[in-house]
Amino acid sequence: MHASHDHGPTPRRFLPAGPLRGRIRVPGDKSISHRSIMLGALAVGETKVTGLLEGEDVLATAAAMRAMGATVERQGDGSWSIHGTGVGSLLQPVTALEMGNSGTSTRLLMGLVASHPITATFTGDASLSHRPMGRVIEPLSQMGADITASPGGTLPLMLRGLSPAVPITYRLPVASAQVKSAVLLAGLNTAGITTVVEPVPTRDHSERMLRGFGADLWVEEEGGIRTIRLRGEAELRPQTIIVPGDPSSAAFFAVAALLVPGSDLVIENVGLNPTRAALFTVLRQMGGSIVELHPREVGGEPVADLHVRHSPLTGVAVDPALAPAMIDEFPILFVAAALAKGRTVTTGLEELRVKESDRLATMAAALTAAGARVTEQEDGLTIDGTGGDPLSGGAYPVATKLDHRIAMSMAVAGLVSQGGVEVDDTAPIATSFPTFQHLLDSATGNR
């Protein structure tokens, strides 16, 4: 939960704004931030990380790696310095590893511990303690780890690692980058070849970064099925990592600049991993001007500066095959659709009903309250846009259901409304993007 709710909600009315201009940077990618600390803590020597996302989840990962013997320090200039122990040399933590609300930290760190001869206890907050860990307990147990979880396979749990662990071939029963990553991380200290088979491709940040740190990892693809193999007993080499800006955070500013007349904005250093960046593909299909400047590769990840200019948008039918690579971006896409010319249709989005909120129902209600024309189906929304005319806005606060992405999406809707849109609570935005309101105010000249 969010600490700020101890003091009740923090509402704000987002008013029509001037064009978005200049250059901005959004916070670093969360997935890459977690992994850079974990792998840096397993490499001997100094790994330097700049642009780390300093949210509570990532700091939980840093604290855990410290507890197992790595040195993880924030420098005065905002960069981070990590001195690792080497694969196989993690130390037994003295106290429980406190994971807060971070499912990523928990599942990936369970993988790391599983092939080391140490025992660790994982605890989390009330919300994390309801989330299923059985999906990682199963493969890690096959590798030889001894795991005692709470009833229902949840936290708190105790994991006794086995070294040498047993290399396995594991076919993912559920599409989960976290489960895949846990098995691969366990494979780092396991003699032989650890194999993960993915019937449905998921985010590939772990594979890219493992390779970047020097692990022997290769991927075969046949008939849409990916087979990932990792040769164990790896020696990781320290790296210098510039964490790319989070594409999910950049999405709000890209859509705002497309919608607000006169906008001409450069969003610097955006990660464009193809398993994450499909929103930009769809916005271009709608007629959005989004140009990649200075495309480059950083730590195995594709990165570019995005130059976004105000563009009249036209509604499209969004290919459901793109959904996994833009699942968190649908709330802000719905705002773009509400201002486009014609009809936008989305399907295959059942997954959105089980996110931080039921994002289909919550966005349908919020956009309707702000004057958009929205029809809700079981697996998506159909939106008839205004053709660029501003939304009417709303007299009453829209309900964001404590969902950070809904709050930010409706903030952008306020910029392109006549009377503004009042968001019932801006506090949850801090979970993924604490500087959002400040950046939005400065880009629109509302300083």
Short mmCIF file of N, CA and C in Angstrom, two decimals, residues 334-412:
data_model
loop_
_atom_site.label_atom_id
_atom_site.label_comp_id
_atom_site.label_asym_id
_atom_site.label_seq_id
_atom_site.Cartn_x
_atom_site.Cartn_y
_atom_site.Cartn_z
N PHE A 334 -6.27 4.44 -24.44
CA PHE A 334 -7.69 4.76 -24.46
C PHE A 334 -7.91 6.28 -24.49
N VAL A 335 -7.01 7.02 -23.83
CA VAL A 335 -7.12 8.49 -23.85
C VAL A 335 -6.83 9.01 -25.27
N ALA A 336 -5.80 8.47 -25.91
CA ALA A 336 -5.50 8.86 -27.29
C ALA A 336 -6.70 8.57 -28.19
N ALA A 337 -7.30 7.40 -28.00
CA ALA A 337 -8.44 7.00 -28.82
C ALA A 337 -9.63 7.95 -28.63
N ALA A 338 -9.79 8.46 -27.40
CA ALA A 338 -10.92 9.34 -27.10
C ALA A 338 -10.85 10.65 -27.87
N LEU A 339 -9.62 11.05 -28.30
CA LEU A 339 -9.43 12.31 -29.04
C LEU A 339 -9.21 12.06 -30.53
N ALA A 340 -9.17 10.77 -30.94
CA ALA A 340 -8.89 10.47 -32.35
C ALA A 340 -10.14 10.68 -33.19
N LYS A 341 -9.96 10.61 -34.52
CA LYS A 341 -11.10 10.70 -35.43
C LYS A 341 -11.57 9.28 -35.70
N GLY A 342 -12.86 9.01 -35.48
CA GLY A 342 -13.37 7.68 -35.76
C GLY A 342 -13.25 6.75 -34.58
N ARG A 343 -13.32 5.46 -34.88
CA ARG A 343 -13.50 4.44 -33.84
C ARG A 343 -12.22 3.62 -33.61
N THR A 344 -11.90 3.41 -32.35
CA THR A 344 -10.81 2.51 -31.96
C THR A 344 -11.43 1.30 -31.25
N VAL A 345 -11.01 0.11 -31.67
CA VAL A 345 -11.54 -1.13 -31.09
C VAL A 345 -10.38 -1.93 -30.50
N THR A 346 -10.52 -2.36 -29.23
CA THR A 346 -9.51 -3.22 -28.61
C THR A 346 -10.17 -4.51 -28.15
N THR A 347 -9.46 -5.62 -28.34
CA THR A 347 -9.98 -6.95 -27.95
C THR A 347 -8.84 -7.76 -27.33
N GLY A 348 -9.21 -8.87 -26.68
CA GLY A 348 -8.19 -9.77 -26.12
C GLY A 348 -7.54 -9.23 -24.86
N LEU A 349 -8.27 -8.36 -24.11
CA LEU A 349 -7.66 -7.69 -22.96
C LEU A 349 -8.20 -8.18 -21.61
N GLU A 350 -8.60 -9.46 -21.53
CA GLU A 350 -9.12 -9.98 -20.26
C GLU A 350 -8.15 -9.75 -19.11
N GLU A 351 -6.83 -9.83 -19.41
CA GLU A 351 -5.77 -9.67 -18.40
C GLU A 351 -5.90 -8.32 -17.67
N LEU A 352 -6.44 -7.31 -18.35
CA LEU A 352 -6.54 -5.98 -17.74
C LEU A 352 -7.53 -5.95 -16.58
N ARG A 353 -8.38 -6.97 -16.50
CA ARG A 353 -9.36 -6.98 -15.40
C ARG A 353 -8.72 -7.41 -14.08
N VAL A 354 -7.49 -7.95 -14.12
CA VAL A 354 -6.86 -8.42 -12.88
C VAL A 354 -5.56 -7.68 -12.60
N LYS A 355 -5.44 -6.44 -13.05
CA LYS A 355 -4.27 -5.61 -12.74
C LYS A 355 -4.50 -4.91 -11.40
N GLU A 356 -3.77 -3.79 -11.14
CA GLU A 356 -3.96 -3.07 -9.87
C GLU A 356 -5.43 -2.73 -9.65
N SER A 357 -6.17 -2.51 -10.76
CA SER A 357 -7.63 -2.39 -10.67
C SER A 357 -8.15 -3.14 -11.90
N ASP A 358 -9.48 -3.25 -12.04
CA ASP A 358 -10.04 -3.74 -13.30
C ASP A 358 -9.94 -2.57 -14.27
N ARG A 359 -8.86 -2.56 -15.07
CA ARG A 359 -8.55 -1.37 -15.85
C ARG A 359 -9.55 -1.11 -16.99
N LEU A 360 -10.26 -2.12 -17.43
CA LEU A 360 -11.28 -1.89 -18.46
C LEU A 360 -12.47 -1.13 -17.86
N ALA A 361 -12.99 -1.63 -16.75
CA ALA A 361 -14.15 -0.99 -16.13
C ALA A 361 -13.78 0.39 -15.60
N THR A 362 -12.61 0.50 -14.97
CA THR A 362 -12.22 1.77 -14.34
C THR A 362 -11.99 2.86 -15.38
N MET A 363 -11.30 2.51 -16.50
CA MET A 363 -11.05 3.50 -17.55
C MET A 363 -12.34 3.85 -18.30
N ALA A 364 -13.22 2.86 -18.51
CA ALA A 364 -14.48 3.15 -19.20
C ALA A 364 -15.28 4.17 -18.39
N ALA A 365 -15.36 3.97 -17.08
CA ALA A 365 -16.12 4.89 -16.22
C ALA A 365 -15.45 6.26 -16.17
N ALA A 366 -14.12 6.30 -16.03
CA ALA A 366 -13.41 7.57 -15.89
C ALA A 366 -13.51 8.39 -17.18
N LEU A 367 -13.31 7.75 -18.33
CA LEU A 367 -13.36 8.49 -19.60
C LEU A 367 -14.79 8.96 -19.90
N THR A 368 -15.77 8.12 -19.58
CA THR A 368 -17.17 8.52 -19.79
C THR A 368 -17.49 9.75 -18.94
N ALA A 369 -17.02 9.74 -17.70
CA ALA A 369 -17.25 10.88 -16.80
C ALA A 369 -16.60 12.15 -17.35
N ALA A 370 -15.50 11.99 -18.11
CA ALA A 370 -14.79 13.15 -18.67
C ALA A 370 -15.35 13.56 -20.03
N GLY A 371 -16.39 12.88 -20.50
CA GLY A 371 -17.05 13.29 -21.74
C GLY A 371 -16.72 12.47 -22.97
N ALA A 372 -16.02 11.32 -22.79
CA ALA A 372 -15.69 10.49 -23.95
C ALA A 372 -16.82 9.50 -24.23
N ARG A 373 -16.82 8.96 -25.47
CA ARG A 373 -17.84 7.98 -25.85
C ARG A 373 -17.21 6.59 -25.85
N VAL A 374 -17.55 5.79 -24.85
CA VAL A 374 -16.87 4.51 -24.61
C VAL A 374 -17.90 3.40 -24.44
N THR A 375 -17.67 2.27 -25.08
CA THR A 375 -18.50 1.08 -24.86
C THR A 375 -17.59 -0.02 -24.33
N GLU A 376 -18.01 -0.63 -23.22
CA GLU A 376 -17.18 -1.67 -22.61
C GLU A 376 -17.66 -3.05 -23.04
N GLN A 377 -16.71 -3.87 -23.55
CA GLN A 377 -17.00 -5.28 -23.83
C GLN A 377 -16.29 -6.15 -22.80
N GLU A 378 -16.57 -7.46 -22.87
CA GLU A 378 -15.94 -8.38 -21.92
C GLU A 378 -14.41 -8.29 -22.00
N ASP A 379 -13.86 -8.17 -23.22
CA ASP A 379 -12.40 -8.28 -23.39
C ASP A 379 -11.78 -7.03 -24.00
N GLY A 380 -12.46 -5.88 -23.88
CA GLY A 380 -11.86 -4.66 -24.44
C GLY A 380 -12.83 -3.50 -24.42
N LEU A 381 -12.36 -2.35 -24.94
CA LEU A 381 -13.21 -1.17 -25.05
C LEU A 381 -13.31 -0.76 -26.51
N THR A 382 -14.48 -0.21 -26.89
CA THR A 382 -14.66 0.45 -28.18
C THR A 382 -14.86 1.93 -27.89
N ILE A 383 -14.05 2.78 -28.55
CA ILE A 383 -14.07 4.21 -28.25
C ILE A 383 -14.30 4.99 -29.53
N ASP A 384 -15.31 5.86 -29.52
CA ASP A 384 -15.56 6.76 -30.65
C ASP A 384 -14.99 8.13 -30.29
N GLY A 385 -13.96 8.55 -31.03
CA GLY A 385 -13.21 9.74 -30.65
C GLY A 385 -13.87 11.04 -31.08
N THR A 386 -13.31 12.13 -30.57
CA THR A 386 -13.87 13.47 -30.82
C THR A 386 -13.33 14.09 -32.10
N GLY A 387 -12.33 13.43 -32.73
CA GLY A 387 -11.72 14.02 -33.91
C GLY A 387 -10.83 15.20 -33.56
N GLY A 388 -10.32 15.22 -32.31
CA GLY A 388 -9.39 16.28 -31.93
C GLY A 388 -10.02 17.36 -31.08
N ASP A 389 -11.35 17.42 -31.03
CA ASP A 389 -11.99 18.41 -30.15
C ASP A 389 -11.72 18.03 -28.70
N PRO A 390 -11.56 19.03 -27.81
CA PRO A 390 -11.31 18.68 -26.41
C PRO A 390 -12.48 17.92 -25.79
N LEU A 391 -12.20 17.08 -24.80
CA LEU A 391 -13.26 16.44 -24.01
C LEU A 391 -13.93 17.53 -23.18
N SER A 392 -15.16 17.28 -22.72
CA SER A 392 -15.82 18.31 -21.91
C SER A 392 -15.14 18.44 -20.54
N GLY A 393 -14.51 17.34 -20.06
CA GLY A 393 -13.97 17.37 -18.70
C GLY A 393 -15.09 16.94 -17.78
N GLY A 394 -14.93 17.13 -16.49
CA GLY A 394 -15.98 16.65 -15.60
C GLY A 394 -16.09 17.53 -14.37
N ALA A 395 -17.30 17.60 -13.83
CA ALA A 395 -17.51 18.40 -12.62
C ALA A 395 -17.03 17.65 -11.39
N TYR A 396 -17.03 16.30 -11.47
CA TYR A 396 -16.76 15.50 -10.27
C TYR A 396 -15.43 14.78 -10.42
N PRO A 397 -14.80 14.42 -9.29
CA PRO A 397 -13.54 13.67 -9.36
C PRO A 397 -13.76 12.30 -10.01
N VAL A 398 -12.82 11.87 -10.88
CA VAL A 398 -12.94 10.52 -11.44
C VAL A 398 -12.30 9.53 -10.47
N ALA A 399 -12.88 8.33 -10.41
CA ALA A 399 -12.38 7.29 -9.50
C ALA A 399 -11.24 6.54 -10.17
N THR A 400 -10.06 6.61 -9.58
CA THR A 400 -8.90 5.93 -10.17
C THR A 400 -8.60 4.60 -9.47
N LYS A 401 -9.35 4.27 -8.41
CA LYS A 401 -9.23 2.97 -7.73
C LYS A 401 -7.79 2.69 -7.26
N LEU A 402 -7.09 3.72 -6.81
CA LEU A 402 -5.71 3.58 -6.29
C LEU A 402 -4.76 3.01 -7.34
N ASP A 403 -5.09 3.16 -8.63
CA ASP A 403 -4.27 2.58 -9.70
C ASP A 403 -3.44 3.69 -10.34
N HIS A 404 -2.10 3.60 -10.18
CA HIS A 404 -1.20 4.66 -10.64
C HIS A 404 -1.37 4.96 -12.13
N ARG A 405 -1.55 3.91 -12.97
CA ARG A 405 -1.62 4.17 -14.41
C ARG A 405 -2.93 4.86 -14.81
N ILE A 406 -3.99 4.55 -14.09
CA ILE A 406 -5.27 5.23 -14.37
C ILE A 406 -5.15 6.71 -13.98
N ALA A 407 -4.53 6.97 -12.84
CA ALA A 407 -4.39 8.36 -12.38
C ALA A 407 -3.60 9.18 -13.40
N MET A 408 -2.49 8.63 -13.90
CA MET A 408 -1.67 9.38 -14.86
C MET A 408 -2.39 9.54 -16.20
N SER A 409 -3.12 8.51 -16.62
CA SER A 409 -3.87 8.60 -17.88
C SER A 409 -4.92 9.70 -17.81
N MET A 410 -5.64 9.78 -16.70
CA MET A 410 -6.70 10.78 -16.58
C MET A 410 -6.11 12.18 -16.39
N ALA A 411 -4.91 12.27 -15.85
CA ALA A 411 -4.21 13.57 -15.79
C ALA A 411 -3.99 14.09 -17.21
N VAL A 412 -3.55 13.18 -18.11
CA VAL A 412 -3.33 13.58 -19.51
C VAL A 412 -4.66 13.98 -20.15
#
